[in-house]
Tab-separated table of C-alpha atoms in Angstrom:
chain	number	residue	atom	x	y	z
A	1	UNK	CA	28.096	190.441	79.080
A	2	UNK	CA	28.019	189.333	82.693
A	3	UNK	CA	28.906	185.953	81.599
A	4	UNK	CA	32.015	187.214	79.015
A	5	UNK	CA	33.773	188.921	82.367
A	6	UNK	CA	33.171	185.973	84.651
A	7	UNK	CA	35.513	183.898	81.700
A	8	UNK	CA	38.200	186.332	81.338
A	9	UNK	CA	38.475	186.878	85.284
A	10	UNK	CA	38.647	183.007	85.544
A	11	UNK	CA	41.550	182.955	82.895
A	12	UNK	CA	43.109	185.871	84.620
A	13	UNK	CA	43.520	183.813	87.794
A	14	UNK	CA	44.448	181.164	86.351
A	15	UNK	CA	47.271	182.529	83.970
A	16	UNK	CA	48.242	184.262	87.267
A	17	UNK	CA	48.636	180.821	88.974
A	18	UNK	CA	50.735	179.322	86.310
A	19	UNK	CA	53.234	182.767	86.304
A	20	UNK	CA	53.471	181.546	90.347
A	21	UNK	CA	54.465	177.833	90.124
A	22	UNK	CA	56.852	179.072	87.620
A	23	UNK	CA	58.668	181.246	89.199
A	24	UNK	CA	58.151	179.310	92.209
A	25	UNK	CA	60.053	176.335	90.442
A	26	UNK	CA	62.586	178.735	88.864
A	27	UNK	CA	63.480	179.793	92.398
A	28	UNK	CA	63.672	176.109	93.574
A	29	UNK	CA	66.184	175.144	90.787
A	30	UNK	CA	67.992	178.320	91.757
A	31	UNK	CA	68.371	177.357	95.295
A	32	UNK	CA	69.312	173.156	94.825
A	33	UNK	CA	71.560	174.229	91.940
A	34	UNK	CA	73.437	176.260	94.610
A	35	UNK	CA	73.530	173.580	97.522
A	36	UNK	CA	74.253	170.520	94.908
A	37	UNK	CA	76.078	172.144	92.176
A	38	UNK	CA	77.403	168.128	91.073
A	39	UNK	CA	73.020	167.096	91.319
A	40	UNK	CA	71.684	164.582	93.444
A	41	UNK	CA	73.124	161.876	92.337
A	42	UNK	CA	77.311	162.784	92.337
A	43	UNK	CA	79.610	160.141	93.772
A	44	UNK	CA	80.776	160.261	97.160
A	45	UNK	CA	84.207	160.230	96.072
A	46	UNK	CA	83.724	163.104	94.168
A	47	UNK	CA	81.934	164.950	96.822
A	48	UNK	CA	84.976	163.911	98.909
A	49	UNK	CA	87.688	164.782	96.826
A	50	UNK	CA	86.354	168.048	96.589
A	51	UNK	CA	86.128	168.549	100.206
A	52	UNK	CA	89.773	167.139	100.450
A	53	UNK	CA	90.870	169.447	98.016
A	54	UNK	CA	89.337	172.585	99.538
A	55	UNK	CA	90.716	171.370	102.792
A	56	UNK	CA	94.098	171.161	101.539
A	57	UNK	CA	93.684	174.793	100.099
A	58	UNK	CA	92.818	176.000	104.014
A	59	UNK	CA	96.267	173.878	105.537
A	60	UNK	CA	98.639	174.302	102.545
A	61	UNK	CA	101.947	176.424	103.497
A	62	UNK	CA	102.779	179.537	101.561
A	63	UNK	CA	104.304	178.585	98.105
A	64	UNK	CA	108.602	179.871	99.306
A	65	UNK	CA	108.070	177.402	102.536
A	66	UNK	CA	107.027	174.904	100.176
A	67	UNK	CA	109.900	174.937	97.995
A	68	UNK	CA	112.426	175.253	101.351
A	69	UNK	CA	110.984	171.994	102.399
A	70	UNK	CA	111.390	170.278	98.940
A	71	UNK	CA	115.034	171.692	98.654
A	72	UNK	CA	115.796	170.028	102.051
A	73	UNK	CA	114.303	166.972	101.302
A	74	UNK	CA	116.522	167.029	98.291
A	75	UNK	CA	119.489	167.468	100.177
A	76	UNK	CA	118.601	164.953	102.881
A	77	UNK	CA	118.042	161.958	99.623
A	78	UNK	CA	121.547	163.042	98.453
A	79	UNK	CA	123.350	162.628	102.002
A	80	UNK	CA	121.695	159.106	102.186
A	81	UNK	CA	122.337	158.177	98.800
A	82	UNK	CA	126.131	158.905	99.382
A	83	UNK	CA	126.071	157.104	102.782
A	84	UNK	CA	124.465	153.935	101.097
A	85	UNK	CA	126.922	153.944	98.861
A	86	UNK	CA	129.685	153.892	101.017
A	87	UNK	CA	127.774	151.551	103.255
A	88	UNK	CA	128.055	149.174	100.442
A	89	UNK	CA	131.542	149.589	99.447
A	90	UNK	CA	132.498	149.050	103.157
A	91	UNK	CA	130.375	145.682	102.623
A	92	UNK	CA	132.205	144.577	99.913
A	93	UNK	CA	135.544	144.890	101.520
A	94	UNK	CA	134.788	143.311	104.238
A	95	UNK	CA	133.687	140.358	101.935
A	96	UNK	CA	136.717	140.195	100.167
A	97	UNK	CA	138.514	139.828	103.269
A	98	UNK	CA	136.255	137.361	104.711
A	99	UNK	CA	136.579	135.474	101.427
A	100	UNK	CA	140.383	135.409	101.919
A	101	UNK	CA	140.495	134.684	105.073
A	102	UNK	CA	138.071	131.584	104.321
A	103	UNK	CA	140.822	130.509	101.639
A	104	UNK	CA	143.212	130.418	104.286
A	105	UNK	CA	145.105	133.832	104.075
A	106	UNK	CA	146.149	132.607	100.467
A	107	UNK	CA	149.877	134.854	100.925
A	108	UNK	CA	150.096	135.069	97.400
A	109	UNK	CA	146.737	136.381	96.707
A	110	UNK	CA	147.261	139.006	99.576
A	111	UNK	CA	150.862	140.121	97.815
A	112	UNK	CA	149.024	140.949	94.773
A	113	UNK	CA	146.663	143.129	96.561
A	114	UNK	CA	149.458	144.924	98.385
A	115	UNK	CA	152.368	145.194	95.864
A	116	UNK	CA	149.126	146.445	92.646
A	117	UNK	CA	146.327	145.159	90.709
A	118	UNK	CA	146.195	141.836	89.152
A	119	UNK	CA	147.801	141.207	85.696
A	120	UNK	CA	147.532	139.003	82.845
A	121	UNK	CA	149.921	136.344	81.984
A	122	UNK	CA	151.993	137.490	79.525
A	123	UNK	CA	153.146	134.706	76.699
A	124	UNK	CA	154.742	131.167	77.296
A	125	UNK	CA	158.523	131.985	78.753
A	126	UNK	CA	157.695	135.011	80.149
A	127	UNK	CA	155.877	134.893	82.962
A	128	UNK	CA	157.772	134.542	86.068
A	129	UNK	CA	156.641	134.787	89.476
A	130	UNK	CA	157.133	137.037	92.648
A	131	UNK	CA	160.201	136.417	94.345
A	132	UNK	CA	161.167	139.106	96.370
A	133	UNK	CA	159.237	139.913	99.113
A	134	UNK	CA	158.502	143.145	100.563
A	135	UNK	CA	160.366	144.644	103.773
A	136	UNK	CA	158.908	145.971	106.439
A	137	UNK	CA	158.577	149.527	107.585
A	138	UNK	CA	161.253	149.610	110.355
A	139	UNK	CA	159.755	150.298	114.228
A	140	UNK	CA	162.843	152.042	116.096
A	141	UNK	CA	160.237	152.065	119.033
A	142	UNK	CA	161.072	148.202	119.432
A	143	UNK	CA	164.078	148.607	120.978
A	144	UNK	CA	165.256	152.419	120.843
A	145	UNK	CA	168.941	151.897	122.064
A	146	UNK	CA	169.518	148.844	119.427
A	147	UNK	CA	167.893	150.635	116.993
A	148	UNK	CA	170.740	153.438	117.425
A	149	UNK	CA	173.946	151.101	117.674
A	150	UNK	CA	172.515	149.668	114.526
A	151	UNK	CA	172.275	153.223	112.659
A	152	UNK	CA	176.675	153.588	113.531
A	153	UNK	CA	177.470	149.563	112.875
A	154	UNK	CA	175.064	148.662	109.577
A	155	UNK	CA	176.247	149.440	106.069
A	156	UNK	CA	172.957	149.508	103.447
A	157	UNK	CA	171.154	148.416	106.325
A	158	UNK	CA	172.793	145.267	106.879
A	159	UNK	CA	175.578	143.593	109.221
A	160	UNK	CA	176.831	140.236	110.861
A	161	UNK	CA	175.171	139.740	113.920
A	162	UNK	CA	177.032	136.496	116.373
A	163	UNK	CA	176.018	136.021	119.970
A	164	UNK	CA	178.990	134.765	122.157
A	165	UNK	CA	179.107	134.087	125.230
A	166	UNK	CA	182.233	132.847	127.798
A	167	UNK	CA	182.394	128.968	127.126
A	168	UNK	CA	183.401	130.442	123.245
A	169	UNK	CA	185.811	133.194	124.013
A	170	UNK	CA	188.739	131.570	122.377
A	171	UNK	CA	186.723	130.583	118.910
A	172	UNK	CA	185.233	134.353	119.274
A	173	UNK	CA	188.913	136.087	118.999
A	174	UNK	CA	189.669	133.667	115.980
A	175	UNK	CA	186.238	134.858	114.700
A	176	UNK	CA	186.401	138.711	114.876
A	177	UNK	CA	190.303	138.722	113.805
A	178	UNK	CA	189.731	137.517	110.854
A	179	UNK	CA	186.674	139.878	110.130
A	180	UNK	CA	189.127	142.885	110.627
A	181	UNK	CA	191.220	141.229	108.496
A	182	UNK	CA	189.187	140.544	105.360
A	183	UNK	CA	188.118	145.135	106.520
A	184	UNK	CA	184.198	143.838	107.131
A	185	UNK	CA	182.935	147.023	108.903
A	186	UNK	CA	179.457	145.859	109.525
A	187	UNK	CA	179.412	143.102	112.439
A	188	UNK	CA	177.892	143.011	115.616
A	189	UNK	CA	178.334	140.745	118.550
A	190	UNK	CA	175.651	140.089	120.640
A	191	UNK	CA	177.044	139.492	124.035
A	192	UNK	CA	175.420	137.001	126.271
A	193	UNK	CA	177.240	137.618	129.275
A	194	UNK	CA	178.968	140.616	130.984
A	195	UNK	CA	182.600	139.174	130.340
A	196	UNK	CA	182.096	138.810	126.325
A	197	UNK	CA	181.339	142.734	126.829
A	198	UNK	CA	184.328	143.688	128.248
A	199	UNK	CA	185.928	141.286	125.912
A	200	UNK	CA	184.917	143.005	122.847
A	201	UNK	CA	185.666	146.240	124.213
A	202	UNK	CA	188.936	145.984	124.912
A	203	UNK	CA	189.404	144.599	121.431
A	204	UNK	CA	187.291	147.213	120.001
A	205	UNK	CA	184.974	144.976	119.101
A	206	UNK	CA	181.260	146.212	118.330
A	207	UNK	CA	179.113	144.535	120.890
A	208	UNK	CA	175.324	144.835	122.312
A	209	UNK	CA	174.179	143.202	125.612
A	210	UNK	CA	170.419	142.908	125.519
A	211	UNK	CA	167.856	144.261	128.872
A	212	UNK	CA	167.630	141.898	131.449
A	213	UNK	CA	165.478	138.632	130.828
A	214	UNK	CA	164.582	135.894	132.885
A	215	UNK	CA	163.356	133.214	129.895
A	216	UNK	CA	166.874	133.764	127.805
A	217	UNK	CA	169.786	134.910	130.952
A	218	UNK	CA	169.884	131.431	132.459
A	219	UNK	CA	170.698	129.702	128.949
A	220	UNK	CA	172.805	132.691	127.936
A	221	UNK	CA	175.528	132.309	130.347
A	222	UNK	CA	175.611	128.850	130.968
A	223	UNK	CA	174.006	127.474	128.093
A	224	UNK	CA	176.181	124.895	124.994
A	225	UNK	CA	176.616	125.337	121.731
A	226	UNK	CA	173.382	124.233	120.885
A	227	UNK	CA	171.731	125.798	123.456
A	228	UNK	CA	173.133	129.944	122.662
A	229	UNK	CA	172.379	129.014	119.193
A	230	UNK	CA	168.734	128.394	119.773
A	231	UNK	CA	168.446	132.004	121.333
A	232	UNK	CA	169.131	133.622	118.142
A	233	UNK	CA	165.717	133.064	116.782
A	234	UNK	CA	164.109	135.042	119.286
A	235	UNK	CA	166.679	137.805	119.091
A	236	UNK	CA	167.059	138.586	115.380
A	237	UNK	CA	163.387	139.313	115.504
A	238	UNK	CA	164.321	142.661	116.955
A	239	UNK	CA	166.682	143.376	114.602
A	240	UNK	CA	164.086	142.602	111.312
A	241	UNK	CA	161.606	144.330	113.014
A	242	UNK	CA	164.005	147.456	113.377
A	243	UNK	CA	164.311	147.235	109.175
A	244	UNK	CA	167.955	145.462	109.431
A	245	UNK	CA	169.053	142.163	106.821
A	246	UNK	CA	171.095	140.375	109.211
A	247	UNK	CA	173.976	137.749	108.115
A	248	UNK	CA	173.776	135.644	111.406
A	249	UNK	CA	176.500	133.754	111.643
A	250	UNK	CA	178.051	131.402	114.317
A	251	UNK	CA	181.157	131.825	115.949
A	252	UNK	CA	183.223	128.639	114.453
A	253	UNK	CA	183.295	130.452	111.136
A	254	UNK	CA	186.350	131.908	109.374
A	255	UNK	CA	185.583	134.374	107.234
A	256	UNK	CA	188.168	134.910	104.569
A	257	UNK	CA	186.604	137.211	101.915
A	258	UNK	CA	183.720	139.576	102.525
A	259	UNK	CA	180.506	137.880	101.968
A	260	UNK	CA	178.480	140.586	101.149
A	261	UNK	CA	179.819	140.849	97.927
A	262	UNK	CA	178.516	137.222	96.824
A	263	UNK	CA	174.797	137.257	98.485
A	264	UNK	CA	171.693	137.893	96.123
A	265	UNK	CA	169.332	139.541	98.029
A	266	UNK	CA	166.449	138.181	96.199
A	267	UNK	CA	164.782	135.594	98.941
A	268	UNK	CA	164.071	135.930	102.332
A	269	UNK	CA	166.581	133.773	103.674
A	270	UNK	CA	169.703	132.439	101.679
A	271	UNK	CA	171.372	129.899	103.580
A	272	UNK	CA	174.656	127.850	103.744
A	273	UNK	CA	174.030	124.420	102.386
A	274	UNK	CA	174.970	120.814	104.722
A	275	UNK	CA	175.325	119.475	101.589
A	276	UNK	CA	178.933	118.337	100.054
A	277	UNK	CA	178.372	118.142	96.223
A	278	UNK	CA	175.952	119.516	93.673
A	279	UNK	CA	173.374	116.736	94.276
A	280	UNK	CA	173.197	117.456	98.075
A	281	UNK	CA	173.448	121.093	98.367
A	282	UNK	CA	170.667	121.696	94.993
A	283	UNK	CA	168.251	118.746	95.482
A	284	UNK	CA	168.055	115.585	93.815
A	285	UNK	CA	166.022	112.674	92.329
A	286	UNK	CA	166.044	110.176	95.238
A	287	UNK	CA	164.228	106.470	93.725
A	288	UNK	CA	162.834	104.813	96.662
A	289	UNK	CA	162.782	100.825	95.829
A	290	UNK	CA	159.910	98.805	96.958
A	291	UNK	CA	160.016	95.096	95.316
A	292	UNK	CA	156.873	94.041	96.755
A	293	UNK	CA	154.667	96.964	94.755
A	294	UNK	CA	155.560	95.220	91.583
A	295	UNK	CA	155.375	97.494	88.243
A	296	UNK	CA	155.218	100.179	90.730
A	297	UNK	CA	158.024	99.411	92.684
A	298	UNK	CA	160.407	102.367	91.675
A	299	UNK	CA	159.234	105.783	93.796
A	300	UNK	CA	160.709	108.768	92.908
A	301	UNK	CA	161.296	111.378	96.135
A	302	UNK	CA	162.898	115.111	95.912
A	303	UNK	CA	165.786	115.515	98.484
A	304	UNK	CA	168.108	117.828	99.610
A	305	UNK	CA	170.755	118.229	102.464
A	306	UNK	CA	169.593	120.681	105.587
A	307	UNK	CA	170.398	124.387	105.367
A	308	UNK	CA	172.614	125.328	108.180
A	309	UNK	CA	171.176	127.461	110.873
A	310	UNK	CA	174.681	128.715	111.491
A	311	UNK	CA	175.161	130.844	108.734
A	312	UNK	CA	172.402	132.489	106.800
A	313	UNK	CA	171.232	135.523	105.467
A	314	UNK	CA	167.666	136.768	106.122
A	315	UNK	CA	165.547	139.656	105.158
A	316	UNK	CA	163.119	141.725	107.051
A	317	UNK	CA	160.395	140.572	105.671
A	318	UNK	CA	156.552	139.097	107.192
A	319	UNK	CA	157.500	135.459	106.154
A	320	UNK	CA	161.157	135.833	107.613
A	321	UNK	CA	159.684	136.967	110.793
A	322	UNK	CA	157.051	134.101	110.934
A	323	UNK	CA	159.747	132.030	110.337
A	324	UNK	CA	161.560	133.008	113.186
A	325	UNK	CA	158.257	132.801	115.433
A	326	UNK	CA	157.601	129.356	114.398
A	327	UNK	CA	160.919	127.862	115.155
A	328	UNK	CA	160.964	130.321	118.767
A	329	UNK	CA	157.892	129.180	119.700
A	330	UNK	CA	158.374	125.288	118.763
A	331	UNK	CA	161.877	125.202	120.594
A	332	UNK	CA	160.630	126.769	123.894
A	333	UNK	CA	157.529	123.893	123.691
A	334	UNK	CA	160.048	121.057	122.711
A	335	UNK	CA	162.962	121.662	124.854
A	336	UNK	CA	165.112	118.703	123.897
A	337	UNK	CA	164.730	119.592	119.903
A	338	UNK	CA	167.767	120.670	117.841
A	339	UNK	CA	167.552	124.018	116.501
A	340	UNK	CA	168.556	123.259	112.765
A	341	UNK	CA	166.113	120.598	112.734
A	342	UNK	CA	163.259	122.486	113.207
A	343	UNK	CA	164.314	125.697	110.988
A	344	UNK	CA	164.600	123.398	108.403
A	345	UNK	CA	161.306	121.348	109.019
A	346	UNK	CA	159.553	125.188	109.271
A	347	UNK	CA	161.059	126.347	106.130
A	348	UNK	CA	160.563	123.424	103.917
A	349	UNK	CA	157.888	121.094	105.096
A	350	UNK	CA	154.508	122.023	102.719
A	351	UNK	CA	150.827	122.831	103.639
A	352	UNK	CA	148.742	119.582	104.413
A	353	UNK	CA	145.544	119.328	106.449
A	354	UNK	CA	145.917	120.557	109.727
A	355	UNK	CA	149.182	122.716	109.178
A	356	UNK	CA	149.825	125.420	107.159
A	357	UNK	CA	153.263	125.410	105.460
A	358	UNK	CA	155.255	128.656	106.227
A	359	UNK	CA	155.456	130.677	102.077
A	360	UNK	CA	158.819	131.754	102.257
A	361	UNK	CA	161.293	132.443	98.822
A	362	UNK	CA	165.099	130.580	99.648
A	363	UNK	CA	167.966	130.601	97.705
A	364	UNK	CA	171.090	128.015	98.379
A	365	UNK	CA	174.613	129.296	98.735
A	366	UNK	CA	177.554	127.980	96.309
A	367	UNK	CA	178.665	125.259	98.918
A	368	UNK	CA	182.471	125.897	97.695
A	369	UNK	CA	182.027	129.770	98.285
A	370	UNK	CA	180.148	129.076	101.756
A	371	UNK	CA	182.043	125.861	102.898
A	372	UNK	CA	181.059	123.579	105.547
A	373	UNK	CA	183.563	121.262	107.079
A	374	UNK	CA	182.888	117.925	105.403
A	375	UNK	CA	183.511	119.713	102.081
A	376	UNK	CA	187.252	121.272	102.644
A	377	UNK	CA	188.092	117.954	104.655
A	378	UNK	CA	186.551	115.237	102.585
A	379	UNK	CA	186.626	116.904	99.112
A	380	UNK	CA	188.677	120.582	98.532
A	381	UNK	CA	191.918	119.276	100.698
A	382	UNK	CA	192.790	116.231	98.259
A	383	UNK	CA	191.882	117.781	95.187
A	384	UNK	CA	194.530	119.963	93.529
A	385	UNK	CA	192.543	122.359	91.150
A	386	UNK	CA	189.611	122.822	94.052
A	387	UNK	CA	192.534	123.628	96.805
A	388	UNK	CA	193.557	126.790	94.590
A	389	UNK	CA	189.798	128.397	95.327
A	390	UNK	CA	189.262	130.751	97.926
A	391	UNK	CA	186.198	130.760	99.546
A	392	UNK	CA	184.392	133.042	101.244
A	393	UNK	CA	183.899	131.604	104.432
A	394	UNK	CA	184.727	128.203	106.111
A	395	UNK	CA	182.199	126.729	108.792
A	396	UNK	CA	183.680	124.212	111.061
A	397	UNK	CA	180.223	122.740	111.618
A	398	UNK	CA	181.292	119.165	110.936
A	399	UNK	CA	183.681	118.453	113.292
A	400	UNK	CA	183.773	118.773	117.442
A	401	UNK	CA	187.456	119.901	117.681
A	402	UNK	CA	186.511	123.477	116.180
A	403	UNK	CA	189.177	126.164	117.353
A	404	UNK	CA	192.673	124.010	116.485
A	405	UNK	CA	190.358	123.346	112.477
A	406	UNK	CA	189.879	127.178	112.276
A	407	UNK	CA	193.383	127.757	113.374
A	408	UNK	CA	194.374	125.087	110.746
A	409	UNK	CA	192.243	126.940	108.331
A	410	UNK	CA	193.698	130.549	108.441
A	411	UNK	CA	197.562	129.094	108.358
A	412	UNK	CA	196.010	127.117	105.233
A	413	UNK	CA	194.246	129.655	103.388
A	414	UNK	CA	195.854	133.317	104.943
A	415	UNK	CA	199.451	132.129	106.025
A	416	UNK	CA	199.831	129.717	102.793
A	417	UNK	CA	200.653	126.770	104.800
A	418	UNK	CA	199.685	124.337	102.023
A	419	UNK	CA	199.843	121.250	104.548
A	420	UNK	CA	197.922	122.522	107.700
A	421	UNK	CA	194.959	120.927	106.805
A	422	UNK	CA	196.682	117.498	106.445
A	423	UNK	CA	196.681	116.201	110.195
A	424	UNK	CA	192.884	116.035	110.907
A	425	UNK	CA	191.271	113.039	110.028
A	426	UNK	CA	187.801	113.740	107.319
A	427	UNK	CA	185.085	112.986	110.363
A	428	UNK	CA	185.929	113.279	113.928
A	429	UNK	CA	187.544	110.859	116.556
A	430	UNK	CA	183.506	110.130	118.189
């Protein structure tokens, strides 16, 4: 009996041992299970991601801020967005212009640009190209008190302009008579000296004196023929500038009809012709012989006689005005050149390297409507049908004895005397 107890006590404790080391273990798994919920054996970027994330949980800003910050951020993309975009418009302007400047300021590229968008060529024989430039938009700030003798003289913005001064008196009074005549209310002489003003005035004669200047006075009141006519370059500037077509015109002139009924208006400048016949005044097929080339001996050249820079009508328009720079500017560098010469070398002569030809439209006058002196002296005088026209003007540009050939020319043409133009000889007597 003894012995039975001893066993069951033994089992007792033992049973109670067990019942220990469990709960003992169930308390251990309790207590790692709490400190490494992921086990032993987790990855450190897990362990840290979780940390990150509860970390962001203790910094983040309430959920409206939140949203504020995203709407700005919104906003502040937009505003950029728009900014690039005109950032990169601006850029490609400014490489278009580059691009044209590079091709040399191609003129008729920029007129396209100003005057609308490009256009397709329409079918053979109808296509035609650009020929009347653009004016300007007038600047009465140039010179304020022209600007208002022009607003009472000009009809349709155009008038004669003539600058005069004493050594031409005489040819001047043939010149404006015979304006009033023919009732042309639009002309303007540009006195060069103080006694053409009082000369026009008392012959109620419109007239402008320009300001003082030192570079044109000294050649204004003493200067030639040649020399006053070289001034008009610089001072029709001011009048195209001001928005004004001007018909200059020289004083040895007889005008007989009114010419602005017979000009075109579609160039910038349209200009009395040198020339004496069709070939001449038009242009012409000039074969250049040259034996020693062979088969190639025959060269064919285009010609044609000098516009006169006497009497022409010009536009206010960017290449008339570059025109008139050019030939201002050569003529006070090369003091001993003849104006004509270089307004028709300007005009005409084409791009090549190292000059850039001035892009200007022209038209020629009817050289028996416009008539130079070589024409009515060598030609319309001895032909009977040609001495019944009437032309518009008559330029005694040919010939050195100038006032007693326009006197001839207004008892001819005016006064009917059919022989008055018989006593001059067809060139001059040197």
């Amino acid at each position: 009996m003894a012995g039975l107890g001893r066993k069951e006590k033994g089992q007792s404790l033992r049973g109670s041992r067990i019942a220990i080391a469990i709960v003992i273990g169930v308390l251990l798994g309790c207590v790692f299970a709490f400190l490494y919920p992921h086990g032993f054996f987790s990855s450190d970027s897990t362990a840290s991601s979780h940390r990150i994330a509860k970390s962001n949980l203790q910094i983040d800003s309430p959920p409206c801020e939140s949203a504020e910050r995203i709407k700005m951020l919104k906003s502040d993309i937009v505003s950029l967005s728009e900014k690039n975009a005109e950032l990169k418009k601006q850029v490609r302007e400014l490489s278009e212009q580059l691009r044209l400047a590079e091709q040399g300021q191609d003129h008729a590229q920029k007129q396209v640009l100003v005057l609308g968008k490009q256009q397709k060529a329409g079918p053979p024989g109808t296509v035609k190209g650009l020929r009347t430039n653009p004016t300007v938009v007038p600047d009465p700030s140039v010179n304020p008190r022209l600007a208002k003798i022009l607003e009472d003289v000009a009809v349709g913005r155009e008038l004669i302009v003539a600058l005069a001064n004493s050594n031409v008196q005489s040819m001047l009074e043939v010149w404006f008579t015979n304006i009033k005549r023919v009732g042309i209310p639009n002309y303007l002489v540009v006195a060069l000296d103080d006694h053409i003003v009082e000369f026009c005035k008392s012959n109620n004669v419109p007239v402008y004196k320009r300001d003082p200047d030192k570079g044109i006075d000294s050649v204004a009141r003493t200067g030639g023929n040649h020399a006053v006519s070289g001034l008009k370059f610089r001072i029709l500037r001011e009048f195209l500038q001001l928005g004004y077509s001007v018909l200059l015109s020289d004083i040895d002139i007889v005008y007989l009809q009114n010419p602005f009924d017979y000009l075109y208006r579609d160039s910038d400048v349209e200009s009395m012709t040198d020339g004496h016949n069709n070939m001449t005044a038009y242009g012409y097929n000039d074969v250049f012989d040259e034996p020693a080339m062979g088969w190639a001996r025959y060269a064919h050249t285009m010609r044609i006689w000098v516009y006169n820079s006497g009497f022409f009508y010009i536009r206010p328009t960017i290449p008339s005005i570059e025109l008139l720079d050019r030939v201002a500017d050569r003529l006070s560098q090369q003091r001993n050149s003849w104006d004509q010469a270089v307004f028709n070398e300007e005009f005409f002569f084409p791009s090549h390297p190292g000059y850039d030809g001035l892009h200007a439209a022209k038209r020629t006058m009817d050289f028996y409507l416009f008539m130079n002196s070589k024409v009515l002296f060598k030609t319309v005088r001895k032909d009977a049908r040609l001495k019944k026209l009437k032309p518009v003007i008559v330029h005694v540009n040919y010939h050195p004895d100038k006032l007693p050939r326009m006197k001839a020319v207004v008892e001819f043409y005016v006064n009917g005397k059919h022989d008055a133009l018989e006593p001059f000889p067809e060139g001059s007597d040197w």
